[in-house]
Amino acid sequence: MTDTLLPNGIKDSGGDSAYFRKGCNPFAQTGRSKLQNKRASLNQQIIKQMRMRAGAENLLKATSNNKVKEMVLLELSYVNSNLQLLMGQLEGLNSSVEVYQNTQETANIPLIALGLKETKEVDFSTPFKDFILEHYSEDGKSFEDEIADLMDLRQACRTPSRNEAGVELLAKYYSHLPLIESRFFSPTHQTGIFFTWYDSFTGVPVCQQNLSLEKASILFNMAALYSQIGTRSDRQTISGLEEAISSFQKAAGILNHLKETFTHTPSYDMSPAMLSMLIRMMLAQAQECLFEKTALPGIRNQFYSLMKMAQEAAKVSEIYDQVHQSMIQTPIKDNVPLFWSTMSQVKANHYRSMAHYFVASALLDHQLSPSDDEDQQEKTLSQVYDRLPEGRSPLDILKKKDERERIGKAHIRRAILGHEEALRIYSLCHNLTELEVLQDILKASHQRSLNKFSEHENEEEFTDYMEAPDIISKTEHKAEMEVPATTKVKVIDFFQRLGPLSVFSAKQRWTAPRTIQLRPQDRDLGFTLKGESPVQVVSLDPLCPAAADGLKEGDYIVTVGDTECKWMGVSEVMRLLKDVDEEGIEIQVVSMMDTNPPMPTKSATFCGNLPKTYSMICLAYDDDDKNPKSRKVTKKSSFLSWGLKNKLKSASTLSLPTADHSGTLPWNKPCPTFPSSSSYNDSALY
């Protein structure tokens, strides 16, 4: 069940002078590809039925004709029935865990992987070209290659390969999104681009015009991909288990980052409650793999080893019990597949029973001998129990054979009952009963406990109804959330030709480029330059020819002659201007336009709500736009400029280009500041 890759072939103009890998072939006949294709088809059918329901409900409200109402109500019943069937099929897809397991795996309990969220294609071409022409006053057609690369990258992210390369692909697109947002998504102007993503549990579409939904959904898919990598790992080897542990911890870390960063997601699968449950589930599966890693070399049949494994198993059981409790809470239980909650309940009972089996084996198979460390065994036993049976001490249990056997049998009875409960719960879920390997493991564990009980069964003894005490959970290696470094990939802006992002962004408004003829007077051009890139005109002599031709203080120089200099610093621009003769040279400049503080903008969100009437439009707006704050930019401590030939001369007399390191500008005229790229903040979603 390998992932088929298309050959590399699209040059990545947005980055590291390499090629970006295309996604999996969407037509590859792999189990995972078939599953995702079914998910996409179901999403389309669900939205069709929901549109029909919305139309029927609107007609029901608008009409007063009883016959029409009867027909509409009949149609609504059909639509709701179809929706329930489609939701059941979608739940079946989320329950198809066998597709994501390792093909060689035969002796491990299956793990749950998240399916990738589906999305519609997005055409950036026309909106971006129009915006480049309108906002940046450049020919949008000259950026067709960059736009095509961006669209190819997004398209590849819809079918990422199930390995680190696939995660890096998603991370690369995620790192490009803030750059795209700064270039093209103005707080006062809508681009007309709609991003549509489908809820992975309900299939309900959510559509917004801003990039927050796009960023959140890509993060969710990164976590989903890590969960699929974890379930695909070969858990019969130490290296495979380590890969699984790392993958589940990274999935939990990304989900936690998503929960903390995007706090108002309209898609239910990314709501705080759902994300909290998914984080617990990923950490539980990581803890399960840690237990398997400890047990893989074999469990030594010794008192201390058995007690240690008992507490490790109790820890796994405890975490799965917490997962199950979170899954059965409202409203999560209405959307989480029954398979998931049943699986977590089965595992909680299974590992709790294993813990009792290990304690029973330690007590029944190992008697305290003179060569054993009595104090150490007493300490170990006291740490295993939260409370001891009334009137008994750890040392009494260890020394007295009857007490030892009595409590050991009580543990083995609890193990048998726990395994029987796990098998009973397993039989109640249709999707779970299709996992034959899980049934085999549960039955084998149950039979092992029965065999242990029969070994120590004495027909002459009366039935003892003593209840074995609970086992304290403890682990030497606790699963922790891990935020992978791949979430922050260094990329180069696809649209860097537009100029430095700190200046040429969607937040600033610019005049069209103006052509200015520069002619030196007494080898002076009449102004001072500052800044890194692009350079800015300051301290302009109002009597110089450039000022007469329309040059203004605060203008940014974008070209000198035929050379584009948006990315040039002062020293480079000075070299272009130092040999200007009497005929002069043409430069192009742009001016920043004054903008009023932006009003809070509203973006249309198209979403669906299954329990209630389907609503096509919900209005939301960005919390960051409620209280726009001006941001200061730290002035550079040193810069190159056109200096004064003699400070005592008249203000209209300027010298040849010099480097002014003092930071003193003639005439002390303030230069306009502009927002920096650091003003971008994605901490709030909508």
XYZ file of C-alpha atoms in Angstrom:
686
model
C 0.000 0.000 0.000
C 2.639 2.450 -1.089
C 1.947 6.039 -2.059
C 2.490 6.689 -5.727
C 4.352 9.915 -6.483
C 4.286 11.904 -9.654
C 7.765 12.885 -10.854
C 9.170 16.222 -9.804
C 8.899 18.771 -12.476
C 7.695 22.124 -11.300
C 10.344 24.606 -10.444
C 9.820 26.280 -7.103
C 10.291 29.941 -7.817
C 9.280 30.591 -4.242
C 12.131 29.221 -2.415
C 15.311 27.296 -1.983
C 16.321 27.000 -5.665
C 14.965 23.458 -5.661
C 11.898 21.661 -6.868
C 8.884 21.059 -4.733
C 7.499 17.566 -4.720
C 4.073 17.069 -6.172
C 1.510 15.194 -4.140
C 0.420 11.606 -4.571
C -1.299 10.704 -7.787
C -4.987 11.202 -6.877
C -5.870 8.317 -9.228
C -3.419 5.878 -7.638
C -5.308 2.748 -6.599
C -4.093 2.610 -3.011
C -6.347 1.989 -0.057
C -5.847 5.474 1.293
C -6.475 7.123 -2.091
C -9.718 5.188 -2.528
C -10.799 6.240 0.942
C -10.092 9.935 0.272
C -11.902 9.752 -3.081
C -14.952 8.296 -1.313
C -14.733 11.083 1.260
C -14.682 13.730 -1.477
C -17.678 12.124 -3.196
C -19.636 11.977 0.067
C -18.849 15.623 0.775
C -20.333 16.617 -2.580
C -23.471 14.563 -1.974
C -23.898 16.013 1.524
C -23.700 19.621 0.337
C -26.187 18.844 -2.462
C -28.685 17.430 0.015
C -28.164 20.346 2.389
C -28.827 22.853 -0.376
C -32.026 20.989 -1.224
C -33.035 21.086 2.426
C -32.297 24.806 2.693
C -34.419 25.494 -0.386
C -37.287 23.345 0.913
C -37.232 25.079 4.299
C -37.278 28.498 2.660
C -40.221 27.455 0.489
C -42.019 26.116 3.552
C -41.696 29.500 5.237
C -42.765 31.444 2.161
C -45.873 29.512 1.115
C -49.308 29.420 2.686
C -50.681 26.738 0.345
C -51.397 23.594 2.343
C -50.847 21.237 -0.597
C -47.463 22.812 -1.290
C -46.570 22.504 2.377
C -47.438 18.806 2.353
C -45.238 18.232 -0.694
C -42.383 20.196 0.847
C -42.619 18.306 4.133
C -42.530 15.013 2.241
C -39.471 16.182 0.309
C -37.806 17.289 3.551
C -38.315 13.852 5.044
C -36.573 12.281 2.026
C -33.702 14.773 2.212
C -33.185 14.258 5.943
C -33.231 10.508 5.421
C -30.608 10.790 2.701
C -28.484 13.000 4.940
C -28.581 10.423 7.713
C -27.490 7.706 5.291
C -24.625 9.853 3.985
C -23.526 10.693 7.520
C -23.507 7.005 8.320
C -21.297 6.322 5.303
C -18.931 9.114 6.350
C -18.736 7.635 9.838
C -17.879 4.320 8.203
C -14.961 5.986 6.391
C -13.666 7.426 9.664
C -13.931 3.917 11.122
C -11.869 2.303 8.335
C -8.661 2.111 10.343
C -7.394 -1.052 8.656
C -6.505 1.009 5.557
C -3.947 2.991 7.537
C -2.245 0.080 9.328
C 1.097 -1.426 8.435
C 0.615 -4.192 5.865
C 3.069 -6.506 7.643
C 1.455 -6.053 11.046
C -0.308 -9.096 12.458
C 0.186 -9.007 16.221
C -0.659 -5.461 17.299
C -3.910 -3.777 18.223
C -4.913 -1.382 15.389
C -4.499 2.350 15.931
C -6.753 5.200 14.786
C -5.617 7.683 12.132
C -7.281 10.953 11.136
C -8.492 11.337 7.575
C -7.373 14.375 5.577
C -9.779 17.278 5.285
C -11.005 17.750 1.727
C -11.046 21.094 -0.088
C -12.133 22.582 -3.383
C -9.742 23.894 -6.003
C -8.921 27.597 -5.838
C -8.096 29.740 -8.872
C -5.770 32.567 -7.828
C -5.033 33.646 -11.390
C -7.568 36.357 -12.230
C -7.934 37.918 -8.737
C -4.172 38.122 -8.200
C -3.512 39.577 -11.661
C -6.192 42.204 -11.113
C -4.846 43.047 -7.669
C -1.274 43.362 -8.940
C -2.438 45.760 -11.639
C -4.720 47.775 -9.383
C -2.667 47.857 -6.188
C 0.938 47.526 -7.314
C 0.495 49.155 -10.768
C 2.352 46.324 -12.466
C 1.383 43.994 -15.276
C -0.286 40.983 -13.671
C 0.433 38.826 -16.717
C 4.150 39.000 -15.942
C 3.454 37.044 -12.734
C 1.648 34.126 -14.402
C 4.492 31.696 -13.616
C 4.512 32.623 -9.924
C 0.737 32.291 -9.676
C 0.877 28.921 -11.464
C 3.550 27.686 -9.031
C 1.403 28.717 -6.069
C -1.644 26.929 -7.490
C 0.403 23.809 -8.228
C 1.733 23.817 -4.679
C -1.774 24.064 -3.224
C -3.056 21.354 -5.548
C -0.217 19.039 -4.485
C -1.174 19.629 -0.836
C -4.542 17.982 -1.486
C -2.825 14.591 -1.939
C 0.390 14.603 0.138
C 2.505 11.472 0.304
C 2.295 9.611 3.607
C 5.825 10.319 4.825
C 7.998 13.215 5.971
C 8.111 14.564 2.404
C 4.319 14.937 2.486
C 4.473 16.781 5.805
C 7.177 19.089 4.447
C 4.989 19.807 1.430
C 2.126 20.930 3.669
C 4.524 22.887 5.894
C 5.949 24.670 2.875
C 2.529 25.802 1.689
C 1.633 26.801 5.269
C 4.776 28.956 5.445
C 3.840 30.667 2.175
C 0.368 31.626 3.405
C 1.447 34.576 5.624
C 3.422 35.964 2.683
C 0.436 35.574 0.350
C -1.822 37.168 2.957
C 0.443 40.188 3.316
C 0.732 40.613 -0.466
C -2.866 40.224 -1.567
C -5.334 40.241 1.322
C -6.038 43.825 2.297
C -8.040 44.524 5.475
C -10.212 46.961 3.477
C -10.592 45.079 0.200
C -11.992 41.611 -0.534
C -10.191 39.591 -3.191
C -13.231 37.539 -4.141
C -11.322 34.275 -3.488
C -13.275 31.718 -1.462
C -11.549 28.899 0.404
C -13.834 25.904 0.969
C -13.006 23.071 3.357
C -15.176 20.161 4.437
C -15.575 19.067 8.040
C -13.823 15.721 8.400
C -16.554 14.322 10.703
C -19.774 15.762 9.284
C -18.856 16.618 5.692
C -20.382 20.084 6.141
C -18.597 22.687 3.993
C -17.169 25.891 5.443
C -16.186 28.725 3.109
C -14.406 31.985 3.884
C -12.619 34.719 1.988
C -9.728 35.188 4.412
C -6.776 32.857 4.787
C -7.346 31.896 8.418
C -9.492 28.887 7.504
C -6.866 27.838 4.958
C -4.060 27.995 7.517
C -6.035 26.143 10.188
C -7.062 23.386 7.762
C -3.498 22.862 6.537
C -2.355 22.485 10.156
C -5.131 19.948 10.765
C -4.013 17.955 7.720
C -0.399 18.025 8.929
C -1.555 16.463 12.204
C -3.701 13.960 10.293
C -0.742 13.008 8.110
C 1.461 12.447 11.169
C -1.250 10.220 12.655
C -1.286 8.182 9.420
C 2.513 7.886 9.491
C 2.234 6.627 13.086
C -0.364 3.976 12.278
C 1.625 2.841 9.242
C 4.854 2.283 11.212
C 6.055 -1.276 11.723
C 5.408 -1.839 15.426
C 7.261 -5.168 15.388
C 10.582 -3.300 15.469
C 12.068 -0.782 17.896
C 12.720 1.729 15.101
C 9.127 1.405 13.876
C 7.757 1.946 17.380
C 9.985 4.992 17.852
C 8.681 6.409 14.567
C 5.090 5.798 15.704
C 5.697 7.413 19.101
C 7.295 10.467 17.532
C 4.539 10.779 14.910
C 1.684 10.659 17.426
C 3.450 13.150 19.700
C 3.965 15.496 16.752
C 0.324 15.102 15.741
C -0.712 16.072 19.273
C 1.681 19.039 19.233
C 0.295 20.380 15.952
C -3.297 19.944 17.132
C -2.460 21.819 20.327
C -0.838 24.613 18.298
C -3.977 24.756 16.160
C -6.161 24.918 19.266
C -4.160 27.759 20.836
C -3.646 29.793 17.648
C -7.003 29.568 15.887
C -9.590 29.952 18.602
C -12.783 30.675 16.626
C -12.866 28.079 13.882
C -16.269 27.706 12.182
C -15.524 24.073 11.291
C -16.588 21.733 14.093
C -13.686 19.303 13.644
C -11.353 22.158 14.661
C -13.389 23.382 17.635
C -11.549 23.547 20.993
C -13.554 20.656 22.468
C -12.924 18.377 19.491
C -9.229 19.287 19.312
C -8.802 18.578 23.041
C -10.258 15.102 22.503
C -8.044 14.460 19.468
C -4.955 15.548 21.413
C -5.793 13.074 24.178
C -6.314 10.319 21.624
C -2.959 10.954 19.934
C -1.126 10.977 23.281
C -2.931 7.787 24.336
C -1.753 6.032 21.176
C 1.785 7.320 21.756
C 1.644 5.938 25.319
C 0.388 2.613 23.967
C 3.365 2.455 21.605
C 5.710 3.280 24.515
C 4.240 0.301 26.384
C 4.738 -1.917 23.338
C 8.336 -0.689 23.024
C 9.002 -1.728 26.636
C 7.389 -5.126 26.077
C 8.856 -5.818 22.622
C 12.168 -7.405 23.788
C 10.148 -9.630 26.115
C 8.979 -9.271 29.710
C 11.259 -10.997 32.179
C 9.401 -13.343 34.479
C 10.642 -11.606 37.606
C 8.809 -9.906 40.449
C 10.078 -6.382 39.727
C 9.670 -6.601 35.939
C 6.091 -7.852 36.240
C 5.150 -5.121 38.731
C 6.688 -2.459 36.484
C 4.772 -3.695 33.439
C 1.569 -3.797 35.501
C 1.856 -0.093 36.273
C 2.793 0.706 32.668
C -0.322 -1.118 31.434
C -2.430 0.657 34.058
C -1.153 3.997 32.716
C -2.255 3.138 29.168
C -5.651 2.050 30.506
C -6.037 5.272 32.488
C -5.318 7.487 29.470
C -7.712 5.568 27.221
C -10.378 5.855 29.896
C -9.898 9.655 29.816
C -10.165 9.583 26.023
C -13.408 7.621 26.228
C -14.850 10.017 28.808
C -14.091 12.990 26.551
C -15.675 11.217 23.557
C -18.997 10.626 25.270
C -19.463 14.253 26.287
C -21.976 16.441 24.474
C -21.626 17.617 21.714
C -18.565 15.514 20.806
C -20.455 12.230 21.069
C -22.831 13.383 18.323
C -20.014 13.645 15.780
C -17.290 11.214 16.831
C -17.649 7.785 15.176
C -19.022 5.110 17.500
C -16.049 3.015 16.417
C -13.633 5.459 18.083
C -15.362 5.605 21.457
C -15.876 1.828 21.448
C -12.231 1.221 20.580
C -11.032 3.473 23.409
C -13.363 1.675 25.845
C -12.118 -1.719 24.679
C -8.491 -0.668 25.113
C -9.137 0.800 28.568
C -10.564 -2.555 29.727
C -7.921 -4.600 27.895
C -4.898 -2.832 29.376
C -6.455 -2.670 32.854
C -6.906 -6.443 32.682
C -3.310 -6.858 31.564
C -2.157 -4.862 34.597
C -4.064 -7.214 36.935
C -2.642 -10.224 35.090
C 0.942 -9.006 35.614
C 0.377 -8.399 39.350
C -1.243 -11.827 39.663
C 1.729 -13.459 37.933
C 4.171 -11.660 40.238
C 2.306 -12.823 43.365
C 1.429 -16.366 42.281
C 4.607 -17.378 40.448
C 7.226 -15.816 42.738
C 7.503 -16.561 46.441
C 9.666 -14.517 48.779
C 12.903 -16.462 49.275
C 15.735 -15.784 51.726
C 17.896 -14.546 48.865
C 15.374 -11.864 47.850
C 15.556 -8.277 49.038
C 12.614 -8.199 51.427
C 12.606 -4.429 51.919
C 12.764 -3.729 48.208
C 9.860 -6.053 47.418
C 7.822 -4.513 50.236
C 8.468 -1.026 48.861
C 7.581 -2.123 45.322
C 4.297 -3.722 46.404
C 3.294 -0.717 48.519
C 3.808 1.564 45.497
C 1.599 -0.599 43.281
C -1.514 -0.283 45.470
C -3.462 2.825 46.276
C -4.965 1.013 49.236
C -4.388 -2.476 50.660
C -7.072 -4.925 51.773
C -8.175 -4.117 55.292
C -5.919 -5.557 58.001
C -3.099 -6.463 55.631
C 0.349 -4.970 55.134
C 2.669 -5.432 52.130
C 5.037 -7.540 54.198
C 2.212 -9.827 55.369
C 1.148 -10.424 51.777
C 4.713 -11.189 50.674
C 5.551 -13.561 53.547
C 2.257 -15.406 53.971
C 1.734 -17.855 51.123
C -2.034 -18.088 51.650
C -2.493 -14.325 51.555
C -0.230 -14.036 48.533
C -2.226 -16.649 46.610
C -5.561 -15.225 47.737
C -4.788 -11.716 46.484
C -3.110 -13.104 43.357
C -6.275 -15.056 42.486
C -8.360 -11.939 43.129
C -6.232 -10.098 40.549
C -6.549 -12.884 37.990
C -10.338 -12.891 38.451
C -10.422 -9.141 37.766
C -8.252 -9.752 34.699
C -10.692 -12.397 33.401
C -13.720 -10.183 34.034
C -12.000 -7.232 32.351
C -11.139 -9.248 29.245
C -14.712 -10.535 29.059
C -15.992 -6.953 29.269
C -13.621 -5.911 26.491
C -14.921 -8.750 24.292
C -18.525 -7.816 25.085
C -18.002 -4.157 24.138
C -16.113 -5.261 21.027
C -19.084 -7.313 19.860
C -21.467 -4.324 20.101
C -19.798 -2.282 17.361
C -20.284 -3.491 13.783
C -17.203 -1.719 12.396
C -15.078 -3.052 15.250
C -16.070 -6.664 14.671
C -14.529 -6.455 11.199
C -11.078 -6.149 12.806
C -10.242 -9.827 13.174
C -6.753 -9.110 14.500
C -8.254 -7.189 17.434
C -10.612 -10.043 18.213
C -7.726 -12.532 18.111
C -5.686 -10.439 20.558
C -8.608 -9.997 22.971
C -9.423 -13.715 22.909
C -5.785 -14.728 23.374
C -5.423 -12.386 26.371
C -8.635 -13.743 27.878
C -7.483 -17.355 27.410
C -4.108 -16.582 28.985
C -5.831 -15.263 32.114
C -8.082 -18.334 32.244
C -5.041 -20.607 31.988
C -3.319 -18.728 34.820
C -6.414 -19.092 37.011
C -6.717 -22.826 36.269
C -3.083 -23.394 37.234
C -3.800 -22.181 40.771
C -7.383 -23.348 41.118
C -8.065 -25.620 44.089
C -11.358 -27.459 44.044
C -11.338 -27.938 47.803
C -11.264 -24.197 48.479
C -14.423 -22.280 49.052
C -15.265 -19.550 46.597
C -13.509 -16.365 47.645
C -15.208 -13.143 46.692
C -12.344 -10.892 47.711
C -12.008 -7.843 45.450
C -8.485 -7.128 44.186
C -7.339 -3.554 44.893
C -6.830 -1.047 42.097
C -3.349 -0.659 40.604
C -1.669 2.732 40.621
C -0.707 3.817 37.105
C 2.906 4.791 36.619
C 5.248 5.139 33.674
C 8.911 5.842 33.172
C 8.300 7.420 29.765
C 5.259 9.657 29.493
C 4.010 10.678 26.066
C 4.392 14.432 25.582
C 3.225 16.809 22.880
C 5.932 17.702 20.400
C 5.728 20.571 17.933
C 7.766 19.496 14.890
C 10.258 21.896 13.399
C 8.697 21.333 9.976
C 5.801 23.649 10.865
C 8.193 26.534 10.268
C 9.913 26.094 6.920
C 11.989 28.881 5.423
C 10.623 29.833 2.033
C 11.235 32.642 -0.419
C 8.247 34.722 -1.408
C 6.781 33.689 -4.769
C 6.081 37.371 -5.453
C 9.341 38.879 -4.298
C 9.584 40.803 -7.580
C 6.882 43.097 -6.227
C 9.446 44.412 -3.757
C 10.258 44.116 -0.040
C 7.209 42.888 1.821
C 7.752 45.366 4.649
C 6.849 48.164 2.218
C 5.020 46.664 -0.764
C 2.139 44.893 0.928
C -1.629 44.888 0.645
C -1.952 47.129 3.713
C -0.223 50.080 2.046
C -1.753 51.977 -0.851
C 0.535 53.366 -3.523
C 0.408 55.825 -6.338
C 1.255 54.612 -9.805
C 4.996 54.901 -10.627
C 5.962 58.412 -11.716
C 8.887 59.171 -13.974
C 11.256 61.869 -12.711
C 14.110 63.371 -14.747
C 17.225 63.906 -12.612
C 19.683 66.600 -13.723
C 22.616 67.543 -11.517
C 23.306 71.177 -10.693
C 26.898 71.770 -9.769
C 27.154 67.991 -9.409
C 24.285 68.046 -6.902
C 20.981 66.221 -7.380
C 19.231 68.024 -4.547
C 18.057 65.352 -2.146
C 19.142 62.835 0.476
C 18.482 59.097 0.499
C 17.930 56.778 3.431
C 16.785 53.217 4.097
C 17.886 49.773 3.138
C 15.533 48.592 0.411
C 13.810 50.309 -1.183
C 15.558 53.641 -0.631
C 13.498 56.648 0.349
C 13.868 60.278 -0.616
C 14.242 62.635 2.352
C 15.440 66.209 2.815
C 14.454 67.265 -0.675
C 15.659 70.702 -1.811
C 12.440 72.382 -3.002
C 14.428 74.415 -5.544
C 16.156 71.503 -7.279
C 15.095 70.328 -10.786
C 13.895 66.948 -9.428
C 11.437 68.719 -7.097
C 10.215 70.814 -10.006
C 9.653 67.610 -12.004
C 7.421 66.168 -9.265
C 9.748 64.441 -6.797
C 8.446 64.544 -3.226
C 9.868 63.812 0.165
C 8.966 60.267 1.250
C 8.990 58.903 -2.301
C 10.499 55.451 -2.811
C 12.791 54.928 -5.788
C 11.790 51.775 -7.684
C 13.869 52.091 -10.873
C 16.959 54.012 -11.972
C 17.182 54.124 -15.737
C 16.451 50.588 -16.883
C 17.512 49.025 -13.578
C 14.889 47.961 -11.049
C 16.063 48.866 -7.573
C 13.276 47.842 -5.198
C 15.654 45.459 -3.475
C 18.705 47.769 -3.586
C 20.155 49.589 -0.609
C 21.489 53.138 -0.488
C 25.042 52.232 -1.505
C 23.853 50.355 -4.606
C 21.534 53.172 -5.700
C 24.350 55.684 -5.119
C 26.556 53.746 -7.527
C 23.839 54.019 -10.184
C 23.501 57.780 -9.654
C 27.054 58.881 -9.080
C 27.989 59.121 -12.774
C 24.899 61.029 -13.904
C 25.949 63.528 -16.566
C 24.350 66.821 -17.574
C 21.774 65.039 -19.751
C 20.444 63.437 -16.571
C 18.737 60.120 -15.972
C 15.153 59.012 -15.507
C 14.028 57.386 -12.294
C 10.666 56.005 -11.273
C 9.239 56.656 -7.832
C 6.079 55.737 -5.946
C 4.390 57.556 -3.074
C 2.465 56.103 -0.192
C -1.133 57.291 -0.128
C -2.755 58.417 3.096
C -5.203 55.806 4.313
C -7.918 56.190 6.889
C -8.031 53.622 9.696
C -9.765 50.575 8.214
C -13.288 49.819 9.310
C -13.936 46.306 10.597
C -14.399 44.168 7.518
C -16.822 41.297 7.291
C -16.163 38.132 5.385
C -18.883 35.793 4.284
C -18.736 32.354 5.846
C -20.763 29.626 4.195
C -21.367 26.789 6.598
C -23.817 24.090 7.495
C -25.310 22.951 10.761
C -26.863 19.519 10.661
C -28.885 19.526 13.899
C -30.547 22.828 12.937
C -31.785 24.500 9.778
C -29.012 24.760 7.215
C -27.816 28.337 7.019
C -25.918 29.319 3.893
C -24.414 32.585 5.136
C -22.980 33.471 8.515
C -21.127 36.750 8.899
C -17.861 36.872 10.759
C -15.045 39.310 10.945
C -11.457 39.372 11.994
C -10.936 40.251 15.642
C -7.655 41.902 14.752
C -9.537 44.530 12.738
C -11.769 45.695 15.568
C -9.119 47.872 17.130
C -6.494 48.632 14.534
C -3.274 49.675 16.172
C -0.545 51.695 14.628
C 2.832 50.059 14.820
C 6.106 51.870 15.021
C 9.110 50.846 13.018
C 12.476 51.218 14.675
C 14.592 53.725 12.816
C 17.919 52.384 11.560
C 20.829 53.654 13.589
C 22.967 54.276 10.525
C 22.336 54.825 6.820
C 23.964 56.120 3.684
C 22.720 59.420 2.371
C 23.490 62.376 0.192
C 25.284 64.621 2.664
C 25.821 68.350 2.831
C 28.888 69.769 1.155
C 29.095 72.451 3.760
C 26.584 72.804 6.599
C 27.102 76.572 6.565
C 26.024 76.889 2.934
C 22.489 77.702 1.887
C 19.925 74.928 2.060
C 19.675 74.736 -1.715
C 23.297 73.708 -2.175
C 23.982 69.953 -2.004
C 27.208 68.069 -2.571
C 28.172 64.850 -4.272
C 26.943 61.583 -2.747
C 28.470 60.862 0.663
C 27.749 58.440 3.440
C 26.074 60.152 6.387
C 26.696 57.925 9.410
C 25.652 60.489 11.968
C 21.984 59.984 11.265
C 21.484 63.775 10.947
C 19.292 64.835 8.061
C 19.289 68.392 6.591
C 16.284 70.523 7.426
C 15.215 68.027 10.086
C 12.128 67.121 8.092
C 10.332 63.996 9.259
C 10.121 61.109 6.870
C 6.986 58.957 6.732
C 7.164 55.612 8.416
C 5.518 52.431 7.199
C 4.367 49.216 8.845
C 6.901 46.420 8.994
C 6.324 42.814 8.077
C 6.336 41.996 11.775
C 2.915 43.560 12.046
C 1.466 40.319 10.703
C -0.273 38.391 13.410
C -2.288 35.198 13.002
C -3.060 34.594 16.658
C -6.780 35.149 16.167
C -8.780 33.332 13.552
C -11.983 35.067 12.779
